[in-house]
Amino acid sequence: MSSLWLSYKNLFDNINIKNKLDDNLETDICIIGAGIFGITCGYYLSKLGFKVTILEKDFISSKTTGHTTAKITSQHGLFYDYLANSYSSTFAKDYLYVNELAIKNIKNIIDDENINCDFEYQNSFVYTTKNEEIDIIKKEYNTLIDLGYKPELVTKTGLPFPVKIALCFKNQAQFNPVKYLAFLSKSIIDNGGEIYENTTAKDLKSDFDNLITFTDNNYIKSKYVIIATHYPFINFPGFYFTKMYQSSSYIIGVDTKKALFNGMYISAKDPIYSFRTAKFNNKDILLIGGGDHRTGKPSSYNDTYGKLEPTAKKYYPDCEVLFRWNTRDCISLDKLPYIGTFAPNMPNVFVGTGFKKWGMTLSNVASNIVVDKIIGNNNKYEYLFKSSRLKPIKNYDEFKNMIVESSNSLLFNKLKRPNMNFSEIKNDSGSIIEVNGEKVGIYKDKNGKIFAVKPICTHLGCLLSWNDIDKTWDCPCHGSRFNFEGKNLYDPAFKDLSRYNF
Ligand SMILES: Cc1cc2nc3c(=O)[nH]c(=O)nc-3n(C[C@H](O)[C@H](O)[C@H](O)COP(=O)(O)OP(=O)(O)OC[C@H]3O[C@@H](n4cnc5c(N)ncnc54)[C@H](O)[C@@H]3O)c2cc1C
């Protein structure tokens, strides 16, 4: 799972990042998580003179941000007709405005800090190759026109295949997120902030006017805490686990050996395909994304990378696949992020999550809302993403899915007898078996060496499923992931699985 962006990870080497917190500290603002949301908050707040301390479980940009596609756009698939109909035209217009503003904000940061992160303006397109999808694209176009935006409908794009129609947003952008975060991290430290890697926040408590964040052996006292852990690492209060799931997507980076097109593209409907170009070693390579599925739902190579690679070969027969990676993002049931106060009884704790695979702009929107809350500014767009909203669920299919997946993994699947036994598990594969009435997760490596874990998620106790693509144990309820030895890789869980000697 190596991403193009993380091949630039050595840019962090010359920055004074601390390895692990080994003392108790006092700070103004403790930010938990060093992806694009946590680091952008840290950047803005340290510039304003706050003492910022960032805790990162792994290393900066190691998780979703280091594995994204990094299109910076307000075109979040086909979304504005949904917003205008489910909420109001004003709501849709405001959503569009803040995301357009985020593109400008990111460009301003890049200019102010003189950041070399391969930022370039590109037009963004939602396209279809199917006659039956022409009308939904036209509907989105008409809604946008009603909102006062000026998109374009085109039938010719830079893609190497014909499209029926495409909706174009002009002056959107793309960049390299790891290069961007390296510069921002340096600025935070230059402004007196501290970043501790390999430091996991395990609990958060209020103590009179202060908040105490607990790590393995230490604590940090602060006036404010920002939970930037992607999926919130605490369950109560907040109850985010009842309103979000995670969805995985796969990306390949391809040297096409041919000149490449301009523009960033995504298909209108499933199966999703996403295209953009990116710089690697002073060359343009092609990124193709797709293979989406709910994290924790077993998927095969053929349904993921196996779909992307033939697409590349079809249009660029001499191409070479240089990178293959995947990651996942949080999706809320009403498709809107949760941004702002974490919970009504925790007014000094803030959150930004549920960016639904559009977190490049939405993390900037979220950072501005959270910063405004801390400095007491009224942010008129906060209402779009209120984390305490109790709106009716807009999307009943998502709601039903969430209930079914959670009840299956928490209860029914645990009662089912596994349909594999030990001898049936092939080398380099894994499965759940039953031993003396207990479920055991077995992985046999390429040489037949056995790794046995308790396949119960340490977040909320759901039964895990085997992911044969990455050789990991994944949670269908909320998307936590563990390697075959039981080490926690991805949130919301942060504890490892119990291991068995086998
Ligand atoms: C395949 C894919 C493609 C995408 N493409 C795009 C795109 O083109 N454009 C776009 O706008 N968006 C895109 N997105 C979405 C975007 O990448 C994400 O929304 C964004 O990166 C999320 O950033 P984050 O900071 O919230 O999370 P992360 O980057 O995951 O950062 C959270 C950090 O918190 C740390 N952490 C977790 N728990 C703890 C803890 N207990 N203690 C300490 N640290 C902790 C993690 O290690 C991690 O580093 C895509 C998403 C996917 C899945």
Coordinates of C-alpha atoms and ligand atoms in Angstrom, one line a residue:
M1 CA 0.0 0.0 0.0
S2 CA 2.5 2.7 -1.0
S3 CA 1.1 6.0 -2.3
L4 CA 2.6 8.4 -4.7
W5 CA 2.3 11.2 -2.0
L6 CA 4.1 9.2 0.7
S7 CA 7.1 8.8 -1.6
Y8 CA 7.7 12.4 -0.6
K9 CA 7.6 11.6 3.1
N10 CA 11.3 12.4 3.6
L11 CA 10.3 16.1 3.3
F12 CA 9.4 15.8 7.0
D13 CA 13.0 14.7 7.9
N14 CA 14.4 18.2 8.3
I15 CA 11.5 19.4 10.4
N16 CA 11.8 19.4 14.2
I17 CA 9.0 16.9 14.8
K18 CA 9.1 15.1 18.2
N19 CA 9.1 11.4 18.2
K20 CA 6.9 10.5 21.2
L21 CA 5.4 12.4 24.1
D22 CA 7.2 11.3 27.3
D23 CA 6.2 14.1 29.7
N24 CA 3.0 15.9 30.9
L25 CA 2.4 19.2 29.2
E26 CA 0.2 22.3 29.3
T27 CA -0.8 24.0 26.1
D28 CA -3.5 26.3 24.7
I29 CA -4.8 24.0 22.1
C30 CA -4.3 20.2 21.9
I31 CA -5.0 18.9 18.4
I32 CA -5.4 15.1 18.1
G33 CA -4.5 13.8 14.6
A34 CA -2.1 15.2 12.0
G35 CA -3.9 14.7 8.7
I36 CA -4.9 17.7 6.6
F37 CA -7.6 18.8 9.0
G38 CA -5.5 18.7 12.2
I39 CA -2.4 20.3 10.5
T40 CA -4.6 23.1 8.8
C41 CA -6.1 23.9 12.2
G42 CA -2.6 23.9 13.7
Y43 CA -1.4 26.2 11.0
Y44 CA -4.1 28.8 11.4
L45 CA -4.1 28.8 15.2
S46 CA -0.3 28.9 15.6
K47 CA -0.3 31.9 13.2
L48 CA -2.8 33.6 15.5
G49 CA -0.3 33.2 18.4
F50 CA -1.9 30.2 20.2
K51 CA 0.4 27.6 21.6
V52 CA -0.6 24.5 19.7
T53 CA 0.4 20.9 20.5
I54 CA -0.5 18.2 18.0
L55 CA -0.5 14.4 18.8
E56 CA -0.3 11.9 16.0
K57 CA -0.7 8.2 16.5
D58 CA 1.5 7.3 13.5
F59 CA 3.3 10.0 11.4
I60 CA 2.0 13.2 9.8
S61 CA -0.2 12.4 6.7
S62 CA 0.2 8.7 7.2
K63 CA -3.5 7.9 6.9
T64 CA -6.3 9.1 4.6
T65 CA -4.5 12.4 3.7
G66 CA -1.4 10.5 2.5
H67 CA -3.6 8.2 0.3
T68 CA -6.1 10.6 -1.2
T69 CA -6.5 11.7 -4.8
A70 CA -6.0 15.3 -3.8
K71 CA -8.4 17.1 -6.1
I72 CA -9.2 20.5 -4.6
T73 CA -12.7 21.2 -5.9
S74 CA -16.2 22.3 -4.9
Q75 CA -17.5 19.7 -7.4
H76 CA -18.3 16.9 -5.0
G77 CA -19.7 14.5 -7.6
L78 CA -23.3 15.3 -8.3
F79 CA -24.3 17.0 -5.1
Y80 CA -26.0 20.3 -5.6
D81 CA -29.4 19.1 -6.8
Y82 CA -29.5 16.8 -3.7
L83 CA -28.7 19.7 -1.4
A84 CA -31.2 22.1 -3.0
N85 CA -33.9 19.4 -2.8
S86 CA -33.2 18.0 0.6
Y87 CA -32.5 21.3 2.3
S88 CA -32.9 24.5 0.3
S89 CA -31.4 26.6 -2.5
T90 CA -29.7 28.8 0.1
F91 CA -28.2 25.8 1.8
A92 CA -26.8 24.5 -1.6
K93 CA -25.5 27.9 -2.5
D94 CA -23.8 28.4 0.9
Y95 CA -22.2 24.9 0.6
L96 CA -20.9 25.8 -2.9
Y97 CA -19.6 29.2 -1.7
V98 CA -17.6 27.8 1.3
N99 CA -16.0 25.1 -0.8
E100 CA -15.1 27.6 -3.6
L101 CA -13.7 29.8 -0.8
A102 CA -11.6 26.9 0.5
I103 CA -9.9 26.6 -2.9
K104 CA -8.9 30.3 -2.6
N105 CA -7.8 29.8 1.0
I106 CA -5.5 26.9 0.1
K107 CA -4.0 28.9 -2.8
N108 CA -3.5 31.9 -0.4
I109 CA -1.7 29.7 2.1
I110 CA 0.5 28.3 -0.7
D111 CA 1.3 31.8 -1.9
D112 CA 1.9 33.2 1.6
E113 CA 4.2 30.4 2.6
N114 CA 5.8 30.0 -0.8
I115 CA 5.0 26.3 -0.9
N116 CA 6.1 24.1 -3.7
C117 CA 3.4 21.4 -3.7
D118 CA 2.6 21.0 -7.4
F119 CA -0.5 23.0 -7.1
E120 CA -2.1 23.7 -10.4
Y121 CA -5.5 25.0 -11.5
Q122 CA -7.5 22.4 -13.5
N123 CA -11.1 22.2 -14.6
S124 CA -13.1 19.5 -12.9
F125 CA -15.7 17.3 -14.7
V126 CA -18.4 14.9 -13.7
Y127 CA -18.9 12.8 -16.9
T128 CA -21.0 9.9 -18.1
T129 CA -20.6 7.4 -20.9
K130 CA -24.2 6.3 -20.6
N131 CA -27.3 7.7 -22.3
E132 CA -29.5 7.0 -19.2
E133 CA -27.3 9.3 -17.0
I134 CA -27.5 12.4 -19.3
D135 CA -30.6 13.7 -17.6
I136 CA -29.2 13.7 -14.1
I137 CA -26.1 15.6 -15.3
K138 CA -28.4 18.2 -17.0
K139 CA -30.5 18.4 -13.8
E140 CA -27.4 19.2 -11.7
Y141 CA -26.4 21.8 -14.3
N142 CA -29.9 23.5 -14.2
T143 CA -29.8 23.5 -10.4
L144 CA -26.4 25.1 -10.4
I145 CA -27.6 27.8 -12.9
D146 CA -30.5 28.5 -10.6
L147 CA -28.0 28.9 -7.7
G148 CA -26.2 31.6 -9.8
Y149 CA -23.1 29.4 -10.6
K150 CA -21.8 29.2 -14.1
P151 CA -20.8 25.6 -14.9
E152 CA -20.5 24.3 -18.5
L153 CA -22.0 21.3 -20.2
V154 CA -19.6 19.7 -22.7
T155 CA -19.4 16.6 -24.8
K156 CA -15.7 16.7 -25.5
T157 CA -13.2 16.3 -22.7
G158 CA -9.5 15.4 -22.4
L159 CA -10.3 11.8 -21.4
P160 CA -9.0 9.1 -23.8
F161 CA -12.6 7.8 -24.4
P162 CA -15.8 9.5 -25.6
V163 CA -18.3 10.7 -23.1
K164 CA -22.0 11.4 -23.6
I165 CA -21.9 14.6 -21.6
A166 CA -19.8 16.2 -18.8
L167 CA -20.4 19.0 -16.3
C168 CA -17.4 21.3 -16.0
F169 CA -16.5 23.4 -13.0
K170 CA -13.7 25.9 -14.0
N171 CA -10.7 26.9 -12.0
Q172 CA -10.6 24.0 -9.6
A173 CA -7.2 22.6 -8.6
Q174 CA -5.0 19.7 -7.7
F175 CA -1.8 19.3 -5.6
N176 CA 0.5 17.0 -3.7
P177 CA -1.0 16.9 -0.1
V178 CA 2.2 15.5 1.6
K179 CA 4.3 18.3 0.2
Y180 CA 1.6 20.8 1.4
L181 CA 1.5 19.3 4.9
A182 CA 5.3 19.3 5.2
F183 CA 5.4 23.1 4.7
L184 CA 2.5 23.7 7.0
S185 CA 4.1 21.5 9.7
K186 CA 7.3 23.5 9.5
S187 CA 5.3 26.7 9.8
I188 CA 3.5 25.4 12.9
I189 CA 6.8 24.6 14.6
D190 CA 8.4 27.9 13.5
N191 CA 5.4 29.6 15.2
G192 CA 6.1 27.8 18.5
G193 CA 3.9 24.8 18.1
E194 CA 4.9 21.2 18.8
I195 CA 4.0 18.0 16.9
Y196 CA 4.4 14.6 18.6
E197 CA 4.3 11.5 16.4
N198 CA 3.9 7.9 17.6
T199 CA 1.6 9.3 20.3
T200 CA -1.9 8.0 20.6
A201 CA -4.6 9.9 22.5
K202 CA -6.6 7.4 24.5
D203 CA -9.1 9.4 26.5
L204 CA -10.3 12.9 27.1
K205 CA -11.7 14.3 30.3
S206 CA -12.9 17.7 31.6
D207 CA -11.3 19.1 34.7
F208 CA -12.9 22.4 35.8
D209 CA -12.0 24.9 33.0
N210 CA -9.4 22.6 31.5
L211 CA -9.4 19.5 29.3
I212 CA -7.1 16.6 29.9
T213 CA -6.0 14.4 27.0
F214 CA -4.5 11.1 28.1
T215 CA -1.9 9.3 26.1
D216 CA -0.2 6.0 27.0
N217 CA 1.7 7.3 30.1
N218 CA 1.2 11.1 30.0
Y219 CA -1.4 13.8 29.8
I220 CA -1.8 17.2 28.2
K221 CA -3.8 19.9 29.9
S222 CA -5.4 22.5 27.5
K223 CA -8.2 25.0 27.2
Y224 CA -9.3 23.6 23.9
V225 CA -9.1 20.2 22.1
I226 CA -9.7 19.6 18.4
I227 CA -10.5 16.0 17.5
A228 CA -8.9 15.6 14.1
T229 CA -8.6 11.8 14.2
H230 CA -10.7 11.3 11.0
Y231 CA -13.3 9.2 12.9
P232 CA -13.7 10.5 16.5
F233 CA -11.6 8.4 18.8
I234 CA -14.1 8.7 21.7
N235 CA -17.6 7.4 21.5
F236 CA -19.4 9.2 24.3
P237 CA -20.7 11.8 24.2
G238 CA -21.0 12.6 20.5
F239 CA -22.3 9.2 19.4
Y240 CA -20.7 9.6 16.0
F241 CA -20.6 5.8 15.6
T242 CA -24.4 5.8 15.2
K243 CA -24.2 8.2 12.2
M244 CA -21.2 7.5 10.1
Y245 CA -19.6 4.5 8.3
Q246 CA -16.5 4.4 6.1
S247 CA -16.1 3.7 2.4
S248 CA -12.8 2.5 0.8
S249 CA -11.5 3.4 -2.7
Y250 CA -8.4 2.2 -4.6
I251 CA -6.0 4.2 -6.7
I252 CA -3.3 3.3 -9.2
G253 CA -0.5 5.7 -10.4
V254 CA 0.5 4.9 -14.0
D255 CA 3.3 6.0 -16.3
T256 CA 1.3 6.1 -19.5
K257 CA 4.5 6.7 -21.7
K258 CA 2.3 9.2 -23.6
A259 CA 1.4 12.8 -23.2
L260 CA -1.5 13.3 -20.8
F261 CA -4.6 15.4 -20.8
N262 CA -5.8 18.4 -18.7
G263 CA -8.6 18.2 -16.3
M264 CA -9.8 16.1 -13.3
Y265 CA -12.6 13.7 -13.9
I266 CA -15.1 11.6 -12.0
S267 CA -18.0 9.4 -13.3
A268 CA -21.5 10.5 -12.4
K269 CA -22.6 7.2 -10.9
D270 CA -21.4 3.8 -9.8
P271 CA -19.1 2.2 -10.8
I272 CA -17.1 5.3 -9.8
Y273 CA -13.9 6.0 -11.9
S274 CA -11.8 9.0 -11.0
F275 CA -8.9 10.5 -13.1
R276 CA -6.3 13.1 -12.6
T277 CA -2.7 13.7 -13.6
A278 CA 0.1 14.2 -11.0
K279 CA 3.8 15.0 -11.0
F280 CA 6.3 12.3 -10.2
N281 CA 10.0 12.8 -10.9
N282 CA 9.3 15.8 -13.0
K283 CA 7.0 13.7 -15.2
D284 CA 3.2 13.6 -15.5
I285 CA 1.7 10.4 -14.4
L286 CA -2.0 9.3 -14.5
L287 CA -4.0 8.5 -11.3
I288 CA -7.0 6.3 -11.8
G289 CA -9.3 5.7 -8.8
G290 CA -12.4 3.5 -8.2
G291 CA -13.4 0.1 -6.8
D292 CA -15.4 1.8 -4.0
H293 CA -17.0 -0.4 -1.3
R294 CA -18.1 -0.1 2.3
T295 CA -14.9 -0.6 4.4
G296 CA -15.0 -4.1 6.0
K297 CA -17.2 -5.6 3.3
P298 CA -15.0 -8.2 1.7
S299 CA -14.0 -7.2 -1.8
S300 CA -11.7 -9.0 -4.3
Y301 CA -8.7 -7.9 -6.3
N302 CA -10.8 -8.2 -9.4
D303 CA -13.3 -5.7 -8.1
T304 CA -10.7 -3.2 -7.1
Y305 CA -7.2 -2.8 -8.6
G306 CA -8.2 -5.5 -11.0
K307 CA -10.8 -3.1 -12.5
L308 CA -8.4 -0.1 -12.6
E309 CA -5.4 -1.7 -14.3
P310 CA -7.2 -3.0 -17.4
T311 CA -8.7 0.5 -17.8
A312 CA -5.2 1.9 -17.9
K313 CA -4.0 -0.8 -20.3
K314 CA -7.0 -0.3 -22.6
Y315 CA -6.1 3.3 -23.3
Y316 CA -2.4 3.2 -22.7
P317 CA -1.2 -0.3 -23.8
D318 CA 2.5 0.5 -23.0
C319 CA 1.7 1.9 -19.5
E320 CA 3.5 0.8 -16.4
V321 CA 1.8 0.8 -13.0
L322 CA 4.1 2.6 -10.5
F323 CA 1.8 2.9 -7.5
R324 CA -1.1 1.1 -6.0
W325 CA -2.8 2.2 -2.8
N326 CA -6.2 2.5 -1.1
T327 CA -7.8 4.3 1.8
R328 CA -11.1 5.1 3.2
D329 CA -13.1 8.1 4.4
C330 CA -16.1 8.7 6.7
I331 CA -19.5 9.1 5.2
S332 CA -22.4 10.5 7.3
L333 CA -25.9 9.2 6.8
D334 CA -27.1 12.6 5.4
K335 CA -23.8 13.0 3.3
L336 CA -22.8 16.2 5.2
P337 CA -19.7 16.5 7.4
Y338 CA -19.9 17.1 11.1
I339 CA -18.0 20.3 11.9
G340 CA -17.9 22.4 15.1
T341 CA -18.6 21.7 18.8
F342 CA -18.0 18.0 19.5
A343 CA -21.0 17.6 21.8
P344 CA -23.3 20.1 23.7
N345 CA -21.7 19.3 27.1
M346 CA -18.2 19.7 25.7
P347 CA -18.2 23.3 24.4
N348 CA -14.4 23.6 24.2
V349 CA -13.9 20.3 22.2
F350 CA -14.2 20.6 18.4
V351 CA -14.5 18.1 15.6
G352 CA -14.3 17.9 11.8
T353 CA -15.2 14.6 10.2
G354 CA -17.4 12.9 7.6
F355 CA -15.7 14.6 4.7
K356 CA -17.1 11.9 2.3
K357 CA -14.0 11.8 0.1
W358 CA -13.9 15.5 -0.5
G359 CA -11.8 16.5 2.5
M360 CA -9.3 18.7 0.7
T361 CA -11.7 21.6 0.6
L362 CA -13.9 20.5 3.5
S363 CA -10.9 20.2 5.9
N364 CA -10.2 23.9 5.1
V365 CA -13.8 24.8 5.6
A366 CA -13.8 22.9 8.9
S367 CA -10.5 24.5 10.1
N368 CA -12.0 28.0 9.5
I369 CA -15.2 27.2 11.4
V370 CA -13.3 25.7 14.3
V371 CA -10.8 28.6 14.4
D372 CA -13.7 31.1 14.4
K373 CA -15.3 29.3 17.3
I374 CA -12.1 29.4 19.3
I375 CA -11.5 33.1 18.7
G376 CA -15.2 34.0 19.1
N377 CA -16.0 35.0 15.5
N378 CA -19.4 34.3 14.1
N379 CA -19.0 32.0 11.1
K380 CA -22.2 32.3 9.1
Y381 CA -21.6 28.9 7.4
E382 CA -21.3 26.9 10.6
Y383 CA -25.0 26.0 10.3
L384 CA -24.4 23.8 7.3
F385 CA -22.4 21.2 9.2
K386 CA -23.6 21.5 12.8
S387 CA -22.4 18.4 14.6
S388 CA -25.4 18.5 17.0
R389 CA -27.9 18.4 14.2
L390 CA -30.9 16.2 14.7
K391 CA -32.3 16.5 11.2
P392 CA -34.4 13.6 9.9
I393 CA -32.2 11.1 8.0
K394 CA -32.3 12.2 4.3
N395 CA -31.0 9.0 2.9
Y396 CA -33.0 6.0 4.1
D397 CA -31.0 3.5 2.1
E398 CA -27.8 4.5 4.0
F399 CA -29.7 4.4 7.3
K400 CA -31.0 0.9 6.6
N401 CA -27.6 -0.2 5.6
M402 CA -26.0 1.1 8.8
I403 CA -28.6 -0.8 10.9
V404 CA -28.2 -4.0 9.0
E405 CA -24.3 -3.9 9.0
S406 CA -24.1 -3.0 12.6
S407 CA -26.6 -5.6 13.8
N408 CA -25.0 -8.3 11.6
S409 CA -21.5 -7.6 12.8
L410 CA -22.4 -7.0 16.5
L411 CA -24.8 -9.9 16.9
F412 CA -26.0 -12.2 14.1
N413 CA -22.7 -13.0 12.4
K414 CA -21.2 -13.8 15.8
L415 CA -23.8 -16.5 16.3
K416 CA -23.2 -18.0 12.9
R417 CA -20.8 -20.9 12.6
P418 CA -17.9 -20.0 10.3
N419 CA -18.0 -21.9 7.0
M420 CA -14.2 -22.5 6.9
N421 CA -12.1 -24.8 9.0
F422 CA -8.4 -24.5 9.7
S423 CA -7.1 -26.9 7.0
E424 CA -9.1 -25.1 4.3
I425 CA -7.3 -21.8 4.8
K426 CA -4.7 -21.5 2.1
N427 CA -1.2 -19.9 2.5
D428 CA -1.2 -16.1 2.3
S429 CA -4.9 -16.0 3.2
G430 CA -7.1 -15.6 6.3
S431 CA -10.4 -16.6 7.7
I432 CA -12.4 -16.9 10.9
I433 CA -12.7 -20.4 12.3
E434 CA -14.2 -21.7 15.5
V435 CA -12.0 -23.3 18.2
N436 CA -13.7 -24.7 21.4
G437 CA -16.8 -22.5 20.7
E438 CA -14.7 -19.3 20.3
K439 CA -14.2 -17.4 17.1
V440 CA -10.5 -17.1 16.1
G441 CA -9.1 -15.1 13.2
I442 CA -6.4 -17.1 11.4
Y443 CA -3.9 -15.8 8.8
K444 CA -1.4 -18.2 7.2
D445 CA 1.5 -16.4 5.6
K446 CA 3.2 -17.4 2.3
N447 CA 5.3 -20.0 4.2
G448 CA 2.4 -21.3 6.2
K449 CA 3.3 -19.5 9.5
I450 CA 0.2 -19.0 11.5
F451 CA -1.0 -15.7 13.1
A452 CA -4.1 -16.0 15.3
V453 CA -6.1 -13.1 16.7
K454 CA -9.4 -12.5 18.5
P455 CA -11.4 -11.1 15.5
I456 CA -13.5 -8.7 17.6
C457 CA -13.1 -5.0 17.0
T458 CA -11.6 -3.1 19.9
H459 CA -13.8 -0.1 19.1
L460 CA -17.3 -1.4 19.8
G461 CA -17.0 -5.2 19.6
C462 CA -18.1 -5.9 16.0
L463 CA -17.0 -9.1 14.3
L464 CA -14.2 -8.3 11.9
S465 CA -13.9 -9.6 8.3
W466 CA -10.8 -10.7 6.5
N467 CA -9.5 -8.4 3.7
D468 CA -7.5 -10.6 1.3
I469 CA -6.3 -7.6 -0.7
D470 CA -4.3 -6.0 2.1
K471 CA -4.1 -9.0 4.4
T472 CA -5.9 -7.1 7.2
W473 CA -8.8 -7.5 9.6
D474 CA -11.5 -4.9 8.9
C475 CA -14.6 -3.8 10.7
P476 CA -17.8 -3.6 8.7
C477 CA -19.5 -1.4 11.3
H478 CA -17.2 1.6 11.5
G479 CA -14.2 0.9 9.4
S480 CA -11.4 0.2 11.9
R481 CA -8.6 -1.9 10.5
F482 CA -5.9 -4.2 12.0
N483 CA -2.9 -6.0 10.4
F484 CA -2.7 -9.8 10.4
E485 CA -0.8 -9.6 13.7
G486 CA -3.6 -7.6 15.3
K487 CA -1.9 -4.2 15.3
N488 CA -4.4 -1.4 15.0
L489 CA -3.9 0.5 11.7
Y490 CA -6.9 2.7 11.3
D491 CA -9.4 4.5 13.4
P492 CA -11.8 4.7 15.2
A493 CA -10.3 1.8 17.2
F494 CA -6.9 2.5 18.7
K495 CA -6.2 -0.6 20.7
D496 CA -4.6 -3.7 19.1
L497 CA -6.4 -7.1 18.9
S498 CA -5.7 -9.9 21.4
R499 CA -3.4 -12.5 19.9
Y500 CA -3.5 -16.3 20.4
N501 CA -0.6 -18.7 20.4
F502 CA -1.6 -21.3 17.8
Ligands
LIG1 C1 -9.5 7.1 -2.1 C2 -9.9 8.5 -1.6 C3 -9.7 9.5 -2.5 C4 -10.0 10.8 -2.1 N1 -9.8 11.8 -3.0 C5 -10.1 13.1 -2.6 C6 -10.0 14.1 -3.5 O1 -9.6 14.0 -4.7 N2 -10.3 15.4 -3.1 C7 -10.8 15.6 -1.8 O2 -11.2 16.7 -1.5 N3 -10.9 14.6 -0.9 C8 -10.5 13.4 -1.3 N4 -10.6 12.3 -0.4 C9 -11.0 12.6 1.0 C10 -9.8 13.2 1.8 O3 -8.6 12.5 1.5 C11 -10.1 13.0 3.3 O4 -11.4 13.6 3.6 C12 -9.1 13.7 4.2 O5 -7.8 13.3 3.8 C13 -9.3 13.4 5.6 O6 -8.3 14.1 6.4 P1 -8.3 14.0 8.0 O7 -7.2 14.9 8.4 O8 -9.7 14.2 8.5 O9 -8.0 12.5 8.3 P2 -6.6 11.7 8.2 O10 -5.7 12.1 7.1 O11 -6.9 10.2 8.3 O12 -5.9 12.2 9.6 C14 -6.3 11.7 10.8 C15 -5.0 11.5 11.6 O13 -5.4 11.2 13.0 C16 -4.5 10.2 13.5 N5 -5.2 9.6 14.6 C17 -6.3 8.7 14.6 N6 -6.6 8.4 15.9 C18 -5.7 9.0 16.7 C19 -5.5 9.0 18.1 N7 -6.3 8.3 18.9 N8 -4.5 9.7 18.6 C20 -3.6 10.4 17.8 N9 -3.8 10.4 16.5 C21 -4.8 9.7 15.9 C22 -4.3 9.3 12.3 O14 -3.1 8.5 12.5 C23 -4.3 10.2 11.2 O15 -3.0 10.6 10.8 C24 -10.4 11.0 -0.8 C25 -10.6 10.0 0.1 C26 -10.4 8.7 -0.3 C27 -10.7 7.6 0.6

